[in-house]
Tab-separated table of N, CA and C in Angstrom:
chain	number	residue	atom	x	y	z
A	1	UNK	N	-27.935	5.298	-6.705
A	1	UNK	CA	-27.287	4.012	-6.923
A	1	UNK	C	-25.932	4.016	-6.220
A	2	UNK	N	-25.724	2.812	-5.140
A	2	UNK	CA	-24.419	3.318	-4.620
A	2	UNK	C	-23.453	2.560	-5.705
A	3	UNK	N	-22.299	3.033	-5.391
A	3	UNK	CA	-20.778	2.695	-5.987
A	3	UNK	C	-21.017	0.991	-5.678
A	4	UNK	N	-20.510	0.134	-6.526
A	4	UNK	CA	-20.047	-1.158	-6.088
A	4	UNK	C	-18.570	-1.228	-6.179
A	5	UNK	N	-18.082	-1.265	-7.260
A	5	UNK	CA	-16.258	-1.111	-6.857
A	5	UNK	C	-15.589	0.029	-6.409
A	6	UNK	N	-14.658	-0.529	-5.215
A	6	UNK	CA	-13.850	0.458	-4.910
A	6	UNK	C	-12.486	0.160	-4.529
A	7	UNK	N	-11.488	1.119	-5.231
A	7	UNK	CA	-10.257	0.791	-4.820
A	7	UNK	C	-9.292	1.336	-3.948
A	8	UNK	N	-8.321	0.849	-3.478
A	8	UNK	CA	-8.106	1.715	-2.721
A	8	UNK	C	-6.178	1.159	-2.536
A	9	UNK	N	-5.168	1.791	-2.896
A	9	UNK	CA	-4.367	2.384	-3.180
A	9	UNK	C	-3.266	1.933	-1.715
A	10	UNK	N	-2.385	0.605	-1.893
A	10	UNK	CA	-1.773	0.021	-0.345
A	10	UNK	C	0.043	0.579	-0.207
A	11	UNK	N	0.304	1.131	-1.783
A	11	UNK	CA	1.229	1.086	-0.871
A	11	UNK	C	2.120	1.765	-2.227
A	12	UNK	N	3.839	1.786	-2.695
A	12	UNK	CA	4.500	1.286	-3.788
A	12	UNK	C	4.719	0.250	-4.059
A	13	UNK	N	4.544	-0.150	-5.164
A	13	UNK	CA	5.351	-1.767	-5.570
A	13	UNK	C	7.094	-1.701	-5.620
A	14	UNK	N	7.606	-0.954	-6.202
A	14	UNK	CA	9.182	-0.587	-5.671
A	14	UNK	C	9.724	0.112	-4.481
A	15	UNK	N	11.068	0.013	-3.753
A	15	UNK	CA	11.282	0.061	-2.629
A	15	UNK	C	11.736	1.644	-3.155
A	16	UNK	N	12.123	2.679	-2.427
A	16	UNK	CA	12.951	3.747	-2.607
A	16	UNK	C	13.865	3.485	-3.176
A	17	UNK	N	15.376	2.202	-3.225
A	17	UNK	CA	16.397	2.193	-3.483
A	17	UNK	C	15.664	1.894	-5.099
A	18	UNK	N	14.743	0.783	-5.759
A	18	UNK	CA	14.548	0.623	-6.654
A	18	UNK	C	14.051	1.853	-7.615
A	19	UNK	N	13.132	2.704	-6.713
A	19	UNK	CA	12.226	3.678	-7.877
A	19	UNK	C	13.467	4.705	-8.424
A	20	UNK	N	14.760	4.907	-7.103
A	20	UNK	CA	16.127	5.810	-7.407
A	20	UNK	C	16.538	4.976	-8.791
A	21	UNK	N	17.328	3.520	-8.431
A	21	UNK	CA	17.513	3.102	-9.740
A	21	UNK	C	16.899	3.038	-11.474
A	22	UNK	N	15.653	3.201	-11.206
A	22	UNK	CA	14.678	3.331	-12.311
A	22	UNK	C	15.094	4.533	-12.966
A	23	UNK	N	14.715	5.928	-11.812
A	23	UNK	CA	14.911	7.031	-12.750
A	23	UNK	C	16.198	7.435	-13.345
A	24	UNK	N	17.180	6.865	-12.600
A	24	UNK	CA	18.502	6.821	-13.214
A	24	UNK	C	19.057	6.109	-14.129
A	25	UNK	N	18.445	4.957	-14.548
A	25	UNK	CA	18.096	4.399	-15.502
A	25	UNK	C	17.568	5.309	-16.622
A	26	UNK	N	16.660	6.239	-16.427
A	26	UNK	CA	16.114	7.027	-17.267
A	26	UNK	C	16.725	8.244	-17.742
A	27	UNK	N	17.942	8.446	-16.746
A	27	UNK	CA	18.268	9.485	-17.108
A	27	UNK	C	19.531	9.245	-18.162
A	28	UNK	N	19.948	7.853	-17.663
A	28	UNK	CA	21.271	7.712	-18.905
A	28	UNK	C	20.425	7.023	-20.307
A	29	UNK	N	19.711	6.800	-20.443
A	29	UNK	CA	18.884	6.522	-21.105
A	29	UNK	C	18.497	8.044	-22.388
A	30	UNK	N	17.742	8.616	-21.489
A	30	UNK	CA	18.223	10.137	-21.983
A	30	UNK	C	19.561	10.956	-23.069
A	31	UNK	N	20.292	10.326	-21.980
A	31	UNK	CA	21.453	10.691	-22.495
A	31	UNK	C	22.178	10.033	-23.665
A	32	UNK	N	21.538	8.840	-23.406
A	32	UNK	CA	22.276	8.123	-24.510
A	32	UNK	C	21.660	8.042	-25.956
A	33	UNK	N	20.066	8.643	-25.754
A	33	UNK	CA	19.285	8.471	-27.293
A	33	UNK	C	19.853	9.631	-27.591
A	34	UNK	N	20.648	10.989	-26.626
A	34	UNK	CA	20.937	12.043	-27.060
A	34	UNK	C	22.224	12.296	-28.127
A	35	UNK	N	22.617	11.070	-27.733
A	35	UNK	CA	24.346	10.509	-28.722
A	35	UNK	C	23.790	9.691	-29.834
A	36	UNK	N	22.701	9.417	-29.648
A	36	UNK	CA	22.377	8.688	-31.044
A	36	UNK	C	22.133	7.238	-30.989
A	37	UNK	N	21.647	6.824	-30.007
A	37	UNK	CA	21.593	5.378	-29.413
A	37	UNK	C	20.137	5.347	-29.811
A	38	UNK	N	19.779	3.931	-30.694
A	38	UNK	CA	18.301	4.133	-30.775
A	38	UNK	C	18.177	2.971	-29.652
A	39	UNK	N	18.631	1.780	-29.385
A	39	UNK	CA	18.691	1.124	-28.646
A	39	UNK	C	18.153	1.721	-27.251
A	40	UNK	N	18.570	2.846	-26.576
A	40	UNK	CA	18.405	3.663	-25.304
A	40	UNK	C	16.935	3.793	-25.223
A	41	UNK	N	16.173	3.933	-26.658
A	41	UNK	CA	14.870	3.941	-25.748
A	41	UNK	C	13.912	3.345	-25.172
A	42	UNK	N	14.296	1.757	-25.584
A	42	UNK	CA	13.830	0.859	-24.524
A	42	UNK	C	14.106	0.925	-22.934
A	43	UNK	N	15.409	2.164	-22.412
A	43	UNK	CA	15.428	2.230	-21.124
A	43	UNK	C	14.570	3.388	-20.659
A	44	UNK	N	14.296	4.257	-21.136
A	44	UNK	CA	13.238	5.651	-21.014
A	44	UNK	C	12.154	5.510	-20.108
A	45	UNK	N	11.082	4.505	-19.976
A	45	UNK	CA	10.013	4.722	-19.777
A	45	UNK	C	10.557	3.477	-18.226
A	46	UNK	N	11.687	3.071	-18.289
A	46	UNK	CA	11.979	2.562	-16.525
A	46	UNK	C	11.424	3.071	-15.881
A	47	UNK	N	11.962	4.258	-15.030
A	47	UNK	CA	11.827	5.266	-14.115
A	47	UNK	C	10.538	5.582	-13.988
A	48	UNK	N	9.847	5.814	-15.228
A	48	UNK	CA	8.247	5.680	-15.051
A	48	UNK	C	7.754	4.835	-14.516
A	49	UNK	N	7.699	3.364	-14.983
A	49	UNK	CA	7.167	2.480	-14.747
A	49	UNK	C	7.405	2.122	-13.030
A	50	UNK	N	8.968	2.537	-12.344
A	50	UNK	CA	9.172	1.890	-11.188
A	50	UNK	C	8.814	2.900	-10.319
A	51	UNK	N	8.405	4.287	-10.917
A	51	UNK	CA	7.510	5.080	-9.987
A	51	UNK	C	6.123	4.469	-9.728
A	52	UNK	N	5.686	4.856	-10.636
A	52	UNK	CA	4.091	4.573	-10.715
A	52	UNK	C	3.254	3.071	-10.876
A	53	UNK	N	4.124	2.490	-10.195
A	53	UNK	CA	3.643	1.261	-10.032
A	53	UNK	C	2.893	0.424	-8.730
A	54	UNK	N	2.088	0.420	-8.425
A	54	UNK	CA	1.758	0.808	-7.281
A	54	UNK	C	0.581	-0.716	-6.443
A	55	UNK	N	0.862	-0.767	-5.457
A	55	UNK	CA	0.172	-2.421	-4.790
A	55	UNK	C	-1.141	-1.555	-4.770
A	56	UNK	N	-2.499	-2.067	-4.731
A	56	UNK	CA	-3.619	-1.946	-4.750
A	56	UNK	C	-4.594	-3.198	-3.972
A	57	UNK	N	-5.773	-2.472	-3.539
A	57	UNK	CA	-7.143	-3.784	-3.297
A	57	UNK	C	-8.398	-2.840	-3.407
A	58	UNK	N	-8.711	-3.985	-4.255
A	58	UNK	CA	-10.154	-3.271	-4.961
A	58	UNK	C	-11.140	-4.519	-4.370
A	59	UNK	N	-12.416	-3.916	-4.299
A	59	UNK	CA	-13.674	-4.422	-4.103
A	59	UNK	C	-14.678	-4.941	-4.703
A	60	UNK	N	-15.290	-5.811	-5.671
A	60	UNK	CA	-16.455	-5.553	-6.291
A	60	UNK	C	-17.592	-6.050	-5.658
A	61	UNK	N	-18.431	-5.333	-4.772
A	61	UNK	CA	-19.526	-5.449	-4.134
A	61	UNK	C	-20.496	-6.521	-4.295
A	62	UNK	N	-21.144	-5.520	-6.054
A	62	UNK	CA	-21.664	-6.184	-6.845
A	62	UNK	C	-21.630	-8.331	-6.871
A	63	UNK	N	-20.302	-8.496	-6.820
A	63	UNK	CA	-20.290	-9.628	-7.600
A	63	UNK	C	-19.359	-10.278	-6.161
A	64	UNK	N	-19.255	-10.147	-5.367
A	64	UNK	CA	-18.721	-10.246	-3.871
A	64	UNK	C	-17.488	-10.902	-4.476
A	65	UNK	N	-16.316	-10.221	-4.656
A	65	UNK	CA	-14.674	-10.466	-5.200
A	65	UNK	C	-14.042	-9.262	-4.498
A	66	UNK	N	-12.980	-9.923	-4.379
A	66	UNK	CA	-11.933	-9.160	-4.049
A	66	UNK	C	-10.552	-9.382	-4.509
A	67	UNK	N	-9.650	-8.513	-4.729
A	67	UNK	CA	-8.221	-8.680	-5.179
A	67	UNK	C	-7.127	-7.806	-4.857
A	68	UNK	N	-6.365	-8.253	-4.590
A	68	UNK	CA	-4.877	-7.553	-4.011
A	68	UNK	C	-4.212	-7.476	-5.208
A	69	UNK	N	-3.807	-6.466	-6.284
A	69	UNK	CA	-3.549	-6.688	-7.267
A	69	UNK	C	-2.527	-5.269	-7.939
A	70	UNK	N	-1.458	-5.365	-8.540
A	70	UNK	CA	-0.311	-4.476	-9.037
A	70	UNK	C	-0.986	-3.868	-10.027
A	71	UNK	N	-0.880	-2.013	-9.893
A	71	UNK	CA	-1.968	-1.272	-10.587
A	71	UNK	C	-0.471	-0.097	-11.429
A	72	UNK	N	-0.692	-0.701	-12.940
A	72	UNK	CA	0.754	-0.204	-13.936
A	72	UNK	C	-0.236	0.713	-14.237
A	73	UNK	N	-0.312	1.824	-14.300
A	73	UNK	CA	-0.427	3.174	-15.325
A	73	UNK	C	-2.232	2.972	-15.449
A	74	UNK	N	-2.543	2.601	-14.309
A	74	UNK	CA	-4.042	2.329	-14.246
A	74	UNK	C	-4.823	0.991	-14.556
A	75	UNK	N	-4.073	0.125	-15.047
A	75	UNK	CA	-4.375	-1.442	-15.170
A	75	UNK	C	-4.003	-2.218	-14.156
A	76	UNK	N	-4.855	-2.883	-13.626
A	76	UNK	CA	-4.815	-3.680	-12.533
A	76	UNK	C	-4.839	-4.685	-12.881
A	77	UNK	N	-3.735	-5.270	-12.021
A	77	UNK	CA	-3.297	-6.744	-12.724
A	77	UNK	C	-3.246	-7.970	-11.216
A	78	UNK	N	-4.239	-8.663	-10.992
A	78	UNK	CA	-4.207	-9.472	-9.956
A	78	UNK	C	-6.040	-10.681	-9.601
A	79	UNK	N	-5.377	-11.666	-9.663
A	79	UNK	CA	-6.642	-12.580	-9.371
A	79	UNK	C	-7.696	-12.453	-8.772
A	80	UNK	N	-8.877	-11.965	-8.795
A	80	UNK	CA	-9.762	-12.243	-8.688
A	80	UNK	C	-10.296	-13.336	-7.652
A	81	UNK	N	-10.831	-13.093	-5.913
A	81	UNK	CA	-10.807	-14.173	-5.267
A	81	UNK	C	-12.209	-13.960	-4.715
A	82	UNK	N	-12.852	-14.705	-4.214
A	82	UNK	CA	-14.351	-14.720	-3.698
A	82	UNK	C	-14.460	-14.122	-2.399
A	83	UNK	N	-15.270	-12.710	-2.084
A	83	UNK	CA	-15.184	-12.690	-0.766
A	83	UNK	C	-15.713	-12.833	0.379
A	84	UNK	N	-15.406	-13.409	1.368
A	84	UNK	CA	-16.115	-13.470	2.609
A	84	UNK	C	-16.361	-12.334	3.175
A	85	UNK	N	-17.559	-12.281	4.241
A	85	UNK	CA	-18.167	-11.137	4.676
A	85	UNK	C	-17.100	-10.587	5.708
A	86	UNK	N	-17.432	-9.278	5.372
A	86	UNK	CA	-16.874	-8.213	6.384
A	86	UNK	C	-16.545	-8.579	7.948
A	87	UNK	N	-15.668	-8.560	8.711
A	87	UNK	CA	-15.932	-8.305	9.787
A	87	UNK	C	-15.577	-6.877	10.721
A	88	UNK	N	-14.882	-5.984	10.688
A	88	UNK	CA	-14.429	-5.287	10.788
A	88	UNK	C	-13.050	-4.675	10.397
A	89	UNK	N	-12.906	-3.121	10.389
A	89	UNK	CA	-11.966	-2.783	10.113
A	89	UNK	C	-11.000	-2.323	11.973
A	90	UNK	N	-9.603	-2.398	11.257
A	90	UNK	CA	-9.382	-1.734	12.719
A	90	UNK	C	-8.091	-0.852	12.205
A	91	UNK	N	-7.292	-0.108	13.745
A	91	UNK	CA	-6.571	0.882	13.278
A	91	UNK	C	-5.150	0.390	14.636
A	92	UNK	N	-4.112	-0.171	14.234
A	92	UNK	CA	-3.561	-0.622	14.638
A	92	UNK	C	-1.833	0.389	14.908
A	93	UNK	N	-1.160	0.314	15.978
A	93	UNK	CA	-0.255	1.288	16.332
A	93	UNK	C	1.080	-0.087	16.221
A	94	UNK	N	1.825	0.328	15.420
A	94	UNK	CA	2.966	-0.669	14.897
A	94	UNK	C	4.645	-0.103	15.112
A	95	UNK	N	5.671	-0.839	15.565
A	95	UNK	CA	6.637	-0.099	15.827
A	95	UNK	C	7.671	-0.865	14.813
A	96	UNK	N	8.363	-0.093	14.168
A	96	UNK	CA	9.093	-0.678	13.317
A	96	UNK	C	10.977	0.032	13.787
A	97	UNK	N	11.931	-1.174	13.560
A	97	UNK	CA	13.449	-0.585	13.279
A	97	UNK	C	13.604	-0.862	12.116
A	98	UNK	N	14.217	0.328	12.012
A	98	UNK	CA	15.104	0.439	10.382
A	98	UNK	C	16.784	0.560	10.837
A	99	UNK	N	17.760	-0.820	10.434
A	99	UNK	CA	19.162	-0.306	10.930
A	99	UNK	C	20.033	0.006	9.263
A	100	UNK	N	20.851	1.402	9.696
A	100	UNK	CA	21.718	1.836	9.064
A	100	UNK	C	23.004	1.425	9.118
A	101	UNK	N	23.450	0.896	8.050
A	101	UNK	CA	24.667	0.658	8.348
A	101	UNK	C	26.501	0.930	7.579
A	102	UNK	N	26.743	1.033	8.178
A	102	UNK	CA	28.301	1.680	7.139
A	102	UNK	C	29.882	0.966	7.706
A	103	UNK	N	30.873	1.223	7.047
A	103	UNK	CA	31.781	0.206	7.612
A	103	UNK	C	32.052	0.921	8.905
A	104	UNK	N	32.441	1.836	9.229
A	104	UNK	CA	32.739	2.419	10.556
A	104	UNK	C	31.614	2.496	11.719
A	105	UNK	N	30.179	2.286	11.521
A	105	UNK	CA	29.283	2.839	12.332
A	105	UNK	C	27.861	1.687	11.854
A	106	UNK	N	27.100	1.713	12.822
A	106	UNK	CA	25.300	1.114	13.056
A	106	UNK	C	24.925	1.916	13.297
A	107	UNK	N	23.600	2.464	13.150
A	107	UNK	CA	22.373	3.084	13.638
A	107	UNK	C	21.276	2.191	13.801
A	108	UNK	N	20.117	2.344	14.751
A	108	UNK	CA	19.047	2.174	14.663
A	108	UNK	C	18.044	2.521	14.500
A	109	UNK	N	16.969	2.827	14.109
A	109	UNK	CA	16.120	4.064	13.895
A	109	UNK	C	14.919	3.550	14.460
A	110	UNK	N	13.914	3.779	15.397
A	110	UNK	CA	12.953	3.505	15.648
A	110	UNK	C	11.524	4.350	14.756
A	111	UNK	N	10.708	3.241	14.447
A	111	UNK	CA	9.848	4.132	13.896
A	111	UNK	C	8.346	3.978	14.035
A	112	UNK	N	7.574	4.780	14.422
A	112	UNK	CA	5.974	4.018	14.868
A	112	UNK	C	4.742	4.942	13.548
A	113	UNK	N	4.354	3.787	13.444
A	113	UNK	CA	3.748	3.864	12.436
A	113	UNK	C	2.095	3.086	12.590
A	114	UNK	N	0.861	3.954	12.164
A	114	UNK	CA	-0.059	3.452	12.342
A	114	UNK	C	-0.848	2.379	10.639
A	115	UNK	N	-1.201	1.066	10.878
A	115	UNK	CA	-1.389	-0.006	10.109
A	115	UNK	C	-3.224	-0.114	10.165
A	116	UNK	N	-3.464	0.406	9.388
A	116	UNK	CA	-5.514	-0.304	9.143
A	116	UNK	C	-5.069	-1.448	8.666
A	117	UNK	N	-5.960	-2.292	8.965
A	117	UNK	CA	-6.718	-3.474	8.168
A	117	UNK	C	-8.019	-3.743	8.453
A	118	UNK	N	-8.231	-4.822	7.408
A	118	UNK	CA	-9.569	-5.270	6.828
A	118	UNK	C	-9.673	-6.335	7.704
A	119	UNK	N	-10.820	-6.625	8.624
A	119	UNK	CA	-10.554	-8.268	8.980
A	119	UNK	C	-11.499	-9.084	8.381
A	120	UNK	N	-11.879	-10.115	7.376
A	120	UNK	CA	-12.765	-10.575	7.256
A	120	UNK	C	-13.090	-11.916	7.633
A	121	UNK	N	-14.008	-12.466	7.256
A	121	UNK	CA	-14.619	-14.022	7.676
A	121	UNK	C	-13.043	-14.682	7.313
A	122	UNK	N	-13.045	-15.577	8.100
A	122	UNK	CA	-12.176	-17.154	8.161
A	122	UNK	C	-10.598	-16.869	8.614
A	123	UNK	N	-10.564	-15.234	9.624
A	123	UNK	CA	-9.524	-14.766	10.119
A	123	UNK	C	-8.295	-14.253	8.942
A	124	UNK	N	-9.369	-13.685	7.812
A	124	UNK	CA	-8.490	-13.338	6.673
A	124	UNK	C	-8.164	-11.239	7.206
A	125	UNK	N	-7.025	-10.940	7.015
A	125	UNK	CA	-6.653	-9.664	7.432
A	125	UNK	C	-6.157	-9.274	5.854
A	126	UNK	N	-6.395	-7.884	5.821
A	126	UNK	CA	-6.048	-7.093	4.364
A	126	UNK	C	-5.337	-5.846	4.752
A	127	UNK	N	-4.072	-5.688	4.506
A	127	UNK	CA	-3.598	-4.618	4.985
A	127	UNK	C	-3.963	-3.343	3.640
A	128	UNK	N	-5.119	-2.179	4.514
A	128	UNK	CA	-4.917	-1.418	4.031
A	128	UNK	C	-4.754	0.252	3.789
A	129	UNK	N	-3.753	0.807	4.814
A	129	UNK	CA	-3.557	1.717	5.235
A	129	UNK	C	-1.776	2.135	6.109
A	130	UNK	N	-0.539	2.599	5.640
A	130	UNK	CA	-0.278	2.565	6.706
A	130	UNK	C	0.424	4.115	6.459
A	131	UNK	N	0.339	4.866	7.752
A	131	UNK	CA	0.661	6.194	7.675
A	131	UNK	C	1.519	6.553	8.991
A	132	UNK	N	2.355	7.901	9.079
A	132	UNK	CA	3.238	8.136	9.889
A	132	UNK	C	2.334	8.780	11.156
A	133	UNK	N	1.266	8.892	11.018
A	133	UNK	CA	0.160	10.267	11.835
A	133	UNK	C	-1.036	9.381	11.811
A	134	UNK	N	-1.553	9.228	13.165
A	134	UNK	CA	-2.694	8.564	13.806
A	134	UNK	C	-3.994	9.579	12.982
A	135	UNK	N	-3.922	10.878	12.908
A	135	UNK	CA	-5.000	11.382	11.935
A	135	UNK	C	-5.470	11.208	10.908
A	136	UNK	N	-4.157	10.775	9.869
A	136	UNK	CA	-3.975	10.799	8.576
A	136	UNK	C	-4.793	9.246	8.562
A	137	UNK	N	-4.275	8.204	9.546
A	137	UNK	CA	-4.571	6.799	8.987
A	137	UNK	C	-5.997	6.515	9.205
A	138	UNK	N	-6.455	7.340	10.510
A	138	UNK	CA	-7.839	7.480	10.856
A	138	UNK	C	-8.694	7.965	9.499
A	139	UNK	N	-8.465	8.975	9.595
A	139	UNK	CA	-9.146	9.824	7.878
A	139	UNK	C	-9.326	8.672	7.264
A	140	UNK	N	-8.679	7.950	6.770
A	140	UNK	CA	-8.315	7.265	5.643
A	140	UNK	C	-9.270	5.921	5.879
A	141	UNK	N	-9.256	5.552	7.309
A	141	UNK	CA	-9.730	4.401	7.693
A	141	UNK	C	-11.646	4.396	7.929
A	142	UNK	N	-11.531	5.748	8.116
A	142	UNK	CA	-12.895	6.241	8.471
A	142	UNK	C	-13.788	6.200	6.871
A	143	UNK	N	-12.757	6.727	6.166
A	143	UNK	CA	-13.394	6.674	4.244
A	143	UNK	C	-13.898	5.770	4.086
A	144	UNK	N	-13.058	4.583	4.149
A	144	UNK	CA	-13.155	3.297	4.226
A	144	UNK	C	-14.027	2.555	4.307
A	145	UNK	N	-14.814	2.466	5.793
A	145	UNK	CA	-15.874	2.085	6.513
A	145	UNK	C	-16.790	2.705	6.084
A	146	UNK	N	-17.021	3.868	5.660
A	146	UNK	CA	-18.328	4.399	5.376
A	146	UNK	C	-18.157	3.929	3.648
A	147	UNK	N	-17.341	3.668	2.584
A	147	UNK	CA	-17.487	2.856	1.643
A	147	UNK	C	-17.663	1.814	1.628
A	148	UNK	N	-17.489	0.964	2.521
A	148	UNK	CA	-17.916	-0.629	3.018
A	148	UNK	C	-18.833	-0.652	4.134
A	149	UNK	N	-19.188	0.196	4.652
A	149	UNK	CA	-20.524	-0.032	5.719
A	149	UNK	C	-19.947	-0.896	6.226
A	150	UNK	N	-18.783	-0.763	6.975
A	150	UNK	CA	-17.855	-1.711	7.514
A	150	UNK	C	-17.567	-1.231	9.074
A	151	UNK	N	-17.899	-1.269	10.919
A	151	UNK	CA	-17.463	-0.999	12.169
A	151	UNK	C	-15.752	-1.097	11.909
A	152	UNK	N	-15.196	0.434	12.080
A	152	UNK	CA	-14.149	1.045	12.383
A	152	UNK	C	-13.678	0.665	14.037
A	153	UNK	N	-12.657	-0.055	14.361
A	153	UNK	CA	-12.244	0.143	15.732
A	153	UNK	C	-11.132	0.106	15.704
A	154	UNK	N	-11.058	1.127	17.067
A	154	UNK	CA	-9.221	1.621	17.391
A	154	UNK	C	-8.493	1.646	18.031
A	155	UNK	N	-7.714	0.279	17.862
A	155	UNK	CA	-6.973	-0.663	18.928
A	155	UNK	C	-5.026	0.228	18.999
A	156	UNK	N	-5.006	1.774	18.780
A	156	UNK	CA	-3.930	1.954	18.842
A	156	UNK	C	-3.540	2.358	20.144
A	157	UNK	N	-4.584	2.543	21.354
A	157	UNK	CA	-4.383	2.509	22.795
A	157	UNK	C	-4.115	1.091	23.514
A	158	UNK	N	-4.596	-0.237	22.864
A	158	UNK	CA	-4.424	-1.031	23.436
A	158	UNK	C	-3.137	-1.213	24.288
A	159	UNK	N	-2.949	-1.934	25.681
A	159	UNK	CA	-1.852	-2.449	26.388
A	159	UNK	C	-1.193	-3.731	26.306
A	160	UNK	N	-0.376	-3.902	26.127
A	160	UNK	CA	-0.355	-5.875	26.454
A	160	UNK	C	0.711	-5.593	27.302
A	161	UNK	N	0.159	-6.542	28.189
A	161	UNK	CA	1.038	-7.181	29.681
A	161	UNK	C	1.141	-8.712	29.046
């Protein structure tokens, strides 16, 4: 019997600067039920929550749905949408800047990064993959396709003139 749902895991829902604030949140939190604050432990389980909170897209085969949906401590929380058929997956080569900045000085940081997506009927795209290493996103993209019986192609050589 094959699998009908499958999920598959897009990204964090908090940025780095946020998941830092969370656990630090947690840590005075800590500190403060340690003085006797009962109040403090409504801040405790922050840092948890802004770790492990995580963007998701799941599949249900079965019942042809799909959803892009925020996955808290294993509950997935997101609408339910009807899906159109497959058209392919692909593996896309993406260049991103990140600028640093401080009062005395700019940086720029260049950064290339490889992006899967889903393409399906009615020019709908699903981002779901993105990794620092053309191997890693491949692996990942290759899983993929053979869980969706879905044509893998790999447009990270492409040129544009």
């Amino acid at each position: 019997m094959q699998q009908t749902l499958h999920t598959y895991i897009t990204g964090k829902y908090f940025s780095a600067g946020g998941r830092f604030f969370g656990w630090l949140t947690t840590l005075l939190g800590i500190t403060m039920v340690l003085n006797g604050s009962i109040a403090a432990w409504a801040l405790l389980p922050v840092g948890f929550l802004t770790h492990f909170t995580r963007r998701q897209t799941e599949f249900n085969l079965s019942q042809k749905a799909f959803r892009e949906a925020v996955s808290l401590a294993g509950l997935a929380f997101g609408k339910w949408q009807p899906l159109p058929s497959f058209e392919y997956l692909f593996l896309k080569k993406n260049n991103y800047r990140r600028t640093m900045e401080s009062r005395g000085s700019m940086s720029v940081q260049q950064l290339e990064k490889f992006d899967g997506y889903l393409k399906l009927a009615y020019n709908v795209k699903l981002h779901l993959v993105q990794q620092k290493s053309k191997e890693k996103a491949m692996q990942q993209m290759e899983q993929i396709a053979q869980d969706l019986q879905v044509e893998l192609r790999d447009l990270t050589e492409m040129k544009y003139y």
